[in-house]
Coordinates of C-alpha atoms and ligand atoms in Angstrom, one line a residue:
M1 CA -24.2 37.7 3.7
S2 CA -22.2 35.8 6.7
N3 CA -19.9 36.9 9.2
F4 CA -20.7 34.5 11.3
V5 CA -18.1 32.4 13.0
A6 CA -17.7 28.8 12.0
A7 CA -19.1 26.8 14.8
A8 CA -16.1 24.6 14.9
D9 CA -14.2 28.2 15.8
I10 CA -16.2 28.4 18.6
R11 CA -16.0 25.3 19.7
R12 CA -12.1 25.4 19.6
L13 CA -12.7 29.0 21.7
F14 CA -14.6 27.4 24.2
S15 CA -12.6 24.0 24.7
S16 CA -9.7 26.1 25.0
A17 CA -11.1 28.6 27.8
M18 CA -12.3 25.7 29.8
S19 CA -9.0 23.9 29.9
K20 CA -7.5 27.4 30.9
M21 CA -10.1 27.5 34.0
Y22 CA -9.9 24.0 34.6
Q23 CA -6.2 24.3 34.6
Q24 CA -6.7 27.2 37.1
E25 CA -8.8 25.8 39.1
V26 CA -7.4 21.8 39.4
P27 CA -3.4 22.7 39.0
L28 CA -2.6 18.8 39.5
Y29 CA -4.7 18.8 36.2
S30 CA -1.8 20.3 34.6
D31 CA 0.7 18.0 35.9
L32 CA -1.1 15.4 33.8
I33 CA -1.2 18.0 30.5
Q34 CA 2.3 18.3 31.1
L35 CA 3.0 14.0 32.0
V36 CA 0.8 13.3 28.6
N37 CA 3.0 15.6 26.5
D38 CA 6.7 14.3 27.9
V39 CA 4.6 11.0 26.9
N40 CA 3.4 12.3 23.4
A41 CA 6.4 13.5 22.2
N42 CA 8.5 10.8 22.9
V43 CA 6.4 8.7 21.2
L44 CA 6.5 11.3 18.4
A45 CA 10.3 10.6 18.9
T46 CA 10.7 7.2 18.7
D47 CA 7.2 5.9 16.6
E48 CA 7.5 6.7 13.0
A49 CA 4.8 4.5 12.0
V50 CA 2.2 6.3 15.0
K51 CA 3.5 9.6 13.4
A52 CA 3.2 9.0 9.6
Q53 CA -0.3 7.6 10.3
L54 CA -1.7 11.1 12.8
I55 CA 0.0 12.9 9.8
A56 CA -2.7 11.1 6.7
T57 CA -5.3 11.5 9.0
G58 CA -4.9 14.9 10.3
E59 CA -4.5 14.5 13.9
L60 CA -1.3 15.5 14.3
A61 CA -2.2 19.5 14.1
R62 CA -5.2 18.5 17.7
L63 CA -2.7 16.2 18.9
D64 CA -2.8 19.0 21.6
I65 CA -6.1 19.9 22.5
E66 CA -8.2 18.5 25.2
R67 CA -11.0 15.6 23.7
H68 CA -13.6 15.0 26.0
G69 CA -15.1 16.6 29.3
A70 CA -17.6 15.9 31.2
I71 CA -20.6 17.5 33.2
R72 CA -23.5 15.5 35.6
L73 CA -27.4 17.8 35.2
G74 CA -30.1 17.7 37.8
L75 CA -33.5 18.2 35.4
P76 CA -34.8 17.6 32.1
E77 CA -35.0 21.2 31.3
E78 CA -31.1 21.6 32.0
L79 CA -30.3 19.1 29.8
A80 CA -32.8 20.7 26.8
T81 CA -31.1 23.7 27.1
M82 CA -27.4 22.0 27.1
R83 CA -28.6 20.9 23.7
R84 CA -29.0 23.9 22.6
L85 CA -26.1 25.9 23.4
F86 CA -23.5 23.1 22.8
S87 CA -25.2 23.3 19.3
V88 CA -23.9 26.9 18.8
M89 CA -20.7 25.1 18.8
G90 CA -21.8 22.1 16.7
M91 CA -22.0 19.5 18.9
Y92 CA -24.9 16.9 18.6
P93 CA -26.2 14.4 20.9
V94 CA -24.8 11.0 19.9
G95 CA -25.0 7.8 21.4
Y96 CA -27.3 6.5 24.4
Y97 CA -25.6 5.1 27.5
D98 CA -27.3 4.1 31.0
L99 CA -25.0 3.8 33.6
A100 CA -27.4 2.2 36.2
P101 CA -27.0 -1.5 35.3
A102 CA -23.4 -0.4 37.0
G103 CA -24.5 1.5 40.0
V104 CA -24.7 4.6 38.6
P105 CA -28.1 6.4 38.4
V106 CA -28.1 8.3 35.4
H107 CA -28.0 8.0 32.1
S108 CA -26.3 9.9 29.4
T109 CA -25.4 11.1 26.2
A110 CA -21.5 12.9 24.3
F111 CA -22.5 15.9 22.9
R112 CA -19.8 16.6 19.7
A113 CA -18.5 17.7 16.0
I114 CA -20.0 14.8 13.4
D115 CA -17.7 15.3 10.5
A116 CA -14.2 14.5 10.2
E117 CA -12.8 17.6 8.9
S118 CA -15.1 19.7 12.1
L119 CA -13.5 17.2 14.2
N120 CA -10.1 17.9 12.9
V121 CA -10.7 21.1 14.0
S122 CA -11.5 20.6 17.3
P123 CA -12.3 17.4 18.4
F124 CA -13.8 18.7 21.4
R125 CA -16.8 16.2 23.2
V126 CA -18.6 16.6 26.6
F127 CA -19.9 13.2 28.5
T128 CA -23.4 14.7 29.1
S129 CA -25.5 12.8 32.0
L130 CA -28.6 13.6 33.5
L131 CA -29.5 12.4 36.8
R132 CA -32.6 9.9 37.0
L133 CA -34.2 11.4 40.4
E134 CA -36.6 8.8 40.5
L135 CA -34.1 6.3 41.3
I136 CA -34.2 7.8 44.8
D137 CA -35.7 5.5 46.7
N138 CA -36.5 7.7 49.9
Q139 CA -39.6 9.8 48.5
E140 CA -39.1 12.7 51.1
L141 CA -35.5 13.0 49.8
R142 CA -36.5 12.8 46.4
E143 CA -38.9 15.4 47.0
K144 CA -36.1 17.8 48.8
A145 CA -33.6 17.0 46.0
E146 CA -36.2 18.0 43.5
A147 CA -37.4 21.4 45.1
V148 CA -33.5 22.6 45.4
L149 CA -33.2 22.2 41.7
Y150 CA -36.1 23.9 40.8
Q151 CA -34.3 26.8 42.1
R152 CA -31.1 27.2 40.4
H153 CA -31.0 28.4 37.4
I154 CA -27.8 27.5 35.2
F155 CA -27.4 29.3 32.8
T156 CA -26.4 33.4 32.4
P157 CA -29.8 35.2 31.0
R158 CA -27.1 36.6 28.9
V159 CA -25.9 33.3 27.6
L160 CA -30.1 32.6 26.5
E161 CA -30.0 35.5 24.5
L162 CA -27.2 34.4 22.5
I163 CA -28.7 31.2 22.2
A164 CA -32.5 32.6 20.7
Q165 CA -30.4 35.1 18.6
F166 CA -28.0 32.1 16.8
E167 CA -30.8 29.8 16.6
R168 CA -33.5 32.7 15.3
D169 CA -30.2 34.1 13.0
G170 CA -28.1 31.0 11.7
G171 CA -25.4 31.8 13.4
L172 CA -22.8 34.2 15.6
N173 CA -20.8 37.6 14.5
Q174 CA -17.2 37.3 16.2
Q175 CA -17.4 39.7 19.2
D176 CA -20.9 37.6 20.0
A177 CA -19.4 34.3 19.4
E178 CA -16.0 35.2 22.2
E179 CA -19.1 36.5 24.6
F180 CA -20.8 33.4 24.2
V181 CA -18.2 31.6 24.9
S182 CA -17.3 33.3 28.3
E183 CA -20.8 33.5 29.6
A184 CA -21.5 29.7 28.3
L185 CA -18.0 28.9 30.4
E186 CA -19.4 30.3 33.8
T187 CA -22.3 27.5 33.7
F188 CA -19.0 25.2 34.0
R189 CA -17.2 26.8 36.6
W190 CA -16.7 25.2 40.5
H191 CA -18.5 27.0 43.5
D192 CA -17.5 26.3 46.9
R193 CA -20.6 27.2 48.3
S194 CA -23.7 24.8 48.6
P195 CA -27.0 26.3 48.4
V196 CA -28.0 23.4 50.7
S197 CA -27.2 22.6 54.3
K198 CA -24.3 20.7 55.4
A199 CA -27.3 18.2 57.0
L200 CA -28.6 17.7 53.3
Y201 CA -25.7 17.6 51.7
E202 CA -24.9 14.6 54.5
D203 CA -28.3 13.1 53.6
L204 CA -28.1 12.6 49.6
H205 CA -24.6 11.7 50.2
R206 CA -25.9 8.9 51.7
Q207 CA -28.4 7.6 48.8
H208 CA -25.7 7.8 46.2
R209 CA -22.4 10.4 46.2
L210 CA -23.5 11.3 42.6
I211 CA -26.8 13.0 43.9
A212 CA -25.2 14.8 46.0
D213 CA -22.6 16.1 43.4
V214 CA -25.4 16.8 41.5
V215 CA -28.3 18.6 44.2
A216 CA -26.0 20.3 46.4
F217 CA -24.2 23.1 44.1
Q218 CA -25.0 26.1 42.1
G219 CA -24.3 24.7 38.5
P220 CA -23.1 21.5 37.0
H221 CA -19.1 22.1 37.3
I222 CA -17.1 20.6 35.0
N223 CA -15.7 17.4 37.0
H224 CA -12.6 16.3 34.6
L225 CA -11.5 17.2 31.2
T226 CA -9.4 14.6 29.1
P227 CA -6.6 14.6 27.1
R228 CA -5.1 12.2 24.6
T229 CA -2.3 9.8 24.6
L230 CA -0.3 8.3 22.3
D231 CA 0.9 5.7 25.3
I232 CA -1.6 5.2 28.1
D233 CA 0.5 2.2 29.7
A234 CA 3.3 4.9 30.3
V235 CA 1.2 7.3 31.3
Q236 CA -0.4 5.6 34.1
V237 CA 2.9 5.1 35.4
G238 CA 4.0 7.9 35.1
M239 CA 1.4 9.2 37.0
S240 CA 2.4 8.0 40.0
Q241 CA 6.3 8.4 39.4
R242 CA 5.1 12.2 39.8
G243 CA 3.1 11.3 42.8
I244 CA -0.3 11.4 41.0
T245 CA -2.8 9.0 42.1
P246 CA -3.9 6.4 39.7
K247 CA -7.1 4.8 39.4
A248 CA -6.3 0.9 40.0
V249 CA -7.0 -0.1 36.4
V250 CA -6.9 1.2 32.5
E251 CA -10.8 0.7 31.2
G252 CA -11.2 -0.4 27.7
P253 CA -9.2 -3.2 25.5
P254 CA -5.6 -4.5 26.7
R255 CA -2.8 -2.8 25.0
R256 CA -2.4 -4.0 21.1
K257 CA -0.6 -3.3 18.2
C258 CA -3.6 -2.0 16.1
P259 CA -5.2 0.0 19.0
I260 CA -8.9 -0.3 19.0
F261 CA -11.7 1.8 20.4
L262 CA -10.9 3.2 23.5
R263 CA -8.4 3.0 26.7
Q264 CA -8.8 5.8 29.5
T265 CA -7.3 6.3 32.8
S266 CA -7.9 9.1 35.6
F267 CA -6.7 10.5 38.6
K268 CA -8.9 10.2 41.6
A269 CA -10.7 12.4 42.2
L270 CA -9.4 15.4 45.0
E271 CA -11.3 16.1 48.4
E272 CA -11.9 20.1 48.2
A273 CA -13.3 22.5 50.9
V274 CA -17.2 23.3 50.6
K275 CA -19.3 25.9 52.4
F276 CA -22.7 25.2 52.5
S277 CA -25.8 27.1 53.8
C278 CA -26.6 27.0 57.4
E279 CA -28.9 30.0 59.5
N280 CA -26.0 31.3 60.9
G281 CA -23.7 31.7 58.1
E282 CA -21.8 28.7 56.4
E283 CA -20.7 25.5 57.4
E284 CA -17.5 24.1 56.9
G285 CA -17.0 20.8 54.7
T286 CA -15.5 18.9 51.5
H287 CA -16.7 17.4 48.4
T288 CA -14.7 14.9 45.9
A289 CA -15.3 15.2 42.6
R290 CA -13.1 16.8 40.2
F291 CA -10.3 14.6 38.3
G292 CA -8.0 14.8 35.4
E293 CA -8.4 11.7 33.2
I294 CA -6.6 10.5 29.7
E295 CA -7.5 8.6 27.0
Q296 CA -6.2 7.2 23.7
R297 CA -7.7 6.2 20.9
G298 CA -7.8 3.8 18.3
V299 CA -9.9 2.5 15.6
A300 CA -13.7 2.7 15.7
L301 CA -15.3 -0.6 15.2
T302 CA -18.3 -1.6 13.6
A303 CA -21.1 -3.8 15.4
K304 CA -19.6 -7.3 14.9
G305 CA -16.2 -5.4 16.3
R306 CA -18.5 -4.3 19.3
E307 CA -20.1 -7.3 19.8
M308 CA -16.6 -9.3 19.6
Y309 CA -15.1 -6.4 22.2
D310 CA -17.9 -7.2 24.6
R311 CA -17.6 -10.8 24.8
M312 CA -14.0 -10.4 25.5
L313 CA -14.1 -8.5 28.2
N314 CA -17.1 -9.9 29.8
V315 CA -15.0 -13.1 30.0
A316 CA -11.9 -10.9 31.1
R317 CA -14.9 -9.6 34.2
E318 CA -15.9 -12.7 34.9
K319 CA -12.8 -14.8 35.4
T320 CA -11.8 -11.6 37.5
G321 CA -14.8 -12.5 39.5
G322 CA -16.4 -9.1 38.8
A323 CA -15.3 -5.3 38.3
P324 CA -11.8 -5.0 38.7
T325 CA -10.7 -3.3 42.2
E326 CA -7.3 -1.8 44.0
A327 CA -7.1 -5.8 44.9
N328 CA -7.3 -7.8 41.8
A329 CA -5.7 -4.9 39.4
A330 CA -2.7 -6.8 38.0
Q331 CA -4.9 -10.1 37.9
Y332 CA -7.7 -8.4 35.6
M333 CA -5.0 -6.9 33.2
K334 CA -3.4 -9.7 32.8
N335 CA -7.4 -12.0 32.3
L336 CA -7.8 -9.0 29.6
A337 CA -4.9 -9.3 27.9
E338 CA -5.9 -13.4 27.6
S339 CA -9.3 -12.9 27.2
F340 CA -8.3 -10.8 23.6
V341 CA -5.9 -13.2 22.1
D342 CA -7.9 -13.9 19.1
F343 CA -9.3 -10.3 18.6
P344 CA -7.5 -9.8 15.1
D345 CA -4.8 -7.2 15.5
D346 CA -3.9 -6.0 11.8
Y347 CA -5.2 -3.3 10.3
R348 CA -5.9 -5.2 7.1
A349 CA -7.7 -8.5 9.2
L350 CA -10.2 -5.5 10.6
Y351 CA -11.3 -4.9 7.6
D352 CA -11.2 -7.8 5.9
E353 CA -13.6 -9.4 9.0
G354 CA -16.0 -6.1 8.9
L355 CA -14.6 -6.0 12.3
A356 CA -13.7 -1.9 12.2
Y357 CA -14.3 1.2 10.2
F358 CA -11.3 3.0 7.3
Y359 CA -10.8 5.5 5.4
Y360 CA -10.0 4.9 1.8
Q361 CA -7.2 7.1 0.4
P362 CA -5.7 6.6 -2.9
N363 CA -1.5 6.0 -2.6
L364 CA -0.5 8.3 -5.1
A365 CA 2.5 7.1 -5.7
V366 CA 1.4 3.1 -6.4
A367 CA -0.8 5.0 -8.4
A368 CA 0.9 6.7 -10.7
Q369 CA 2.3 3.7 -11.6
K370 CA -0.4 1.2 -11.3
L371 CA -3.4 2.6 -12.3
A372 CA -2.7 3.0 -16.2
S373 CA -3.0 -1.4 -15.8
F374 CA -6.9 -1.0 -15.0
S375 CA -9.7 0.0 -17.2
I376 CA -11.0 3.3 -15.5
N377 CA -14.5 0.9 -15.6
D378 CA -12.5 -1.5 -12.6
I379 CA -12.4 2.3 -10.7
T380 CA -15.6 1.1 -8.6
S381 CA -16.5 -0.1 -5.4
D382 CA -17.2 -3.4 -6.4
N383 CA -13.7 -4.1 -6.7
I384 CA -12.2 -1.7 -4.4
N385 CA -10.6 -4.7 -2.8
T386 CA -8.2 -5.3 -5.7
L387 CA -7.4 -1.6 -5.7
I388 CA -6.3 -2.2 -2.4
D389 CA -4.6 -5.3 -2.7
A390 CA -2.5 -3.6 -5.7
G391 CA -1.4 -0.6 -3.5
I392 CA -3.5 2.0 -5.2
V393 CA -6.0 2.4 -2.3
K394 CA -4.6 2.3 1.4
L395 CA -6.7 1.7 4.2
E396 CA -6.4 4.5 7.4
P397 CA -8.1 3.9 10.9
I398 CA -11.5 5.6 11.6
V399 CA -10.4 6.6 15.0
Y400 CA -13.1 6.1 17.8
E401 CA -15.0 8.9 18.9
D402 CA -17.5 7.5 21.4
F403 CA -17.5 6.1 24.9
L404 CA -17.7 3.1 26.2
P405 CA -20.8 2.1 28.9
V406 CA -18.2 -0.4 30.9
S407 CA -15.7 1.9 31.0
A408 CA -17.8 5.0 31.4
A409 CA -18.8 3.6 34.5
G410 CA -15.7 2.5 35.5
I411 CA -14.6 6.1 35.4
F412 CA -17.4 7.8 37.8
Q413 CA -17.2 4.5 40.2
S414 CA -13.4 5.3 40.8
N415 CA -14.2 9.1 40.9
L416 CA -17.2 8.5 43.9
G417 CA -15.3 6.1 46.2
E418 CA -15.9 2.9 47.3
G419 CA -19.0 1.7 48.8
G420 CA -21.5 2.5 45.7
Q421 CA -24.7 0.8 45.3
G422 CA -24.4 -2.5 43.7
H423 CA -26.5 -1.7 40.5
Y424 CA -30.3 -0.4 39.7
D425 CA -33.1 -2.7 39.0
S426 CA -34.6 0.0 36.2
Q427 CA -35.6 -0.1 32.9
S428 CA -33.1 1.7 30.4
N429 CA -35.2 4.4 29.0
Q430 CA -33.7 6.0 26.1
A431 CA -37.2 7.0 25.2
I432 CA -37.1 9.0 28.3
F433 CA -34.2 10.8 28.0
E434 CA -34.8 11.6 24.6
N435 CA -38.1 13.5 25.4
S436 CA -35.8 14.9 28.2
L437 CA -33.4 16.2 25.9
G438 CA -36.2 17.2 23.1
A439 CA -34.0 15.7 20.3
K440 CA -33.1 12.1 19.4
V441 CA -29.6 10.9 19.8
L442 CA -27.8 10.4 16.9
E443 CA -26.3 6.5 15.8
I444 CA -23.3 5.9 16.7
N445 CA -22.6 3.7 13.7
E446 CA -24.8 5.5 11.4
I447 CA -21.9 8.2 11.6
Y448 CA -18.5 5.8 11.2
Q449 CA -20.4 4.5 8.6
K450 CA -21.2 6.9 6.4
I451 CA -17.5 9.1 7.0
Q452 CA -16.2 4.8 5.5
N453 CA -19.0 5.6 2.8
D454 CA -18.2 9.6 1.8
S455 CA -14.3 8.3 1.7
L456 CA -14.7 5.4 -1.0
V457 CA -16.4 7.9 -3.4
S458 CA -14.4 10.6 -3.1
C459 CA -11.2 7.9 -3.2
L460 CA -12.8 6.6 -6.1
S461 CA -12.9 9.7 -8.3
E462 CA -10.0 10.9 -7.0
L463 CA -8.6 8.2 -8.6
R464 CA -10.9 8.5 -12.0
K465 CA -9.5 11.6 -12.7
L466 CA -5.9 10.4 -12.3
H467 CA -6.4 8.2 -14.7
H468 CA -6.1 8.6 -18.6
Ligands
LIG1 C1 -18.0 11.0 33.7 C2 -18.0 9.4 33.4 C3 -17.6 9.3 31.8 C4 -16.2 8.7 29.9 O1 -15.1 9.4 29.8 O2 -16.0 7.7 30.2 C5 -16.3 9.5 31.1 C6 -18.8 11.4 34.5 O3 -17.8 11.5 35.5 O4 -19.4 12.7 35.3 O5 -16.0 11.1 31.2
LIG2 NI1 -14.4 11.1 30.6

């Protein structure tokens, strides 16, 4: 019966519409994409191994599409509806990130596809933060902020109808899907008119820039989009050469032969003209929030790998005297490289030590030669390492599709300017977040573990079929 459009296809449509909109709104972002394309083309032309790996994991075709964007919401109700909106596109909340310890008064999740096949159709994710109004210490200001937020409607009436229709029928046909995409896009659009006065904007801004960014606007404008690069250090250098101002340091692990987790950098947010409301019309002002980011992803680490990562990252930060700044950027990058020297930089070692997740894939050429020397009873998961040693099974890294809280805080901070709050002493509260969301977030590691397990099952069954 179903002439429903696949969720992944709606997501792909949406991400490409969003990219077009953002490039029009922020032309500097177009320049960044151009730079990333040039760098990627150069890597593909010169690095055979990287190219072969992208082909083996099905990622070459999706290299050119944006990997993520980010929004900041004001109210629990907005987050709950956003969850329903994203589920139309097969995007589910994965992970809980508390940014308060790093001085950003939000907690967050990432909406994304969760299976490998769907990710290959469209890897687009949205890092979604919810403002923690309770962290505004001035009660009067907190109440004003809340009152302003309760007056806005960030979703169009039509998108709400289409979400309800999707939930009732289980899908959307082509025409409705296209309408959904264009209606949903409205929520993420920039508004250069603010419903609040310049004076209130400034009060909010003094509390925290981020509070002004959320409360003073009609909707949660997309604040950045992020393409994927195959060489982030080349992009970092290239930005300066093309007159794009980069943030001080690349967040995440240092450069390595076998990339792990996620490295990110961005260009600094632009100052944009805004018209604030006042009794006799409008008052001119500016707001700084929107930027462009680049990411380079590596293999997803297990809990054990993450622990090692956190430990080594902390050593580098402590040695630098805290979070990196413009002034100590070079020293920080040096400390980072030094503190990670003992993190194995070889895929087989990462696998053997249980530090990272991998796909198991049959190596057909080797299997054709060697499989006959194995009994069918040897083609089991207990025996997997023997099959790997024989070259019959190969390992391919599973790319990390999530975020890193320390890196995210670094991206936030560098786009909020200096002079932000040091940190908030507050309880990290996943339960409150999930209550606002109206659902539990999915556990990051469970997803990679399942992808790895599924690949093992299908690899073994393929080999058994080949065995005669
Ligand atoms: C989100 C910052 C976090 C990332 O890539 O880590 C983020 C924001 O600035 O709203 O996007
Ligand atoms: Ni980002």
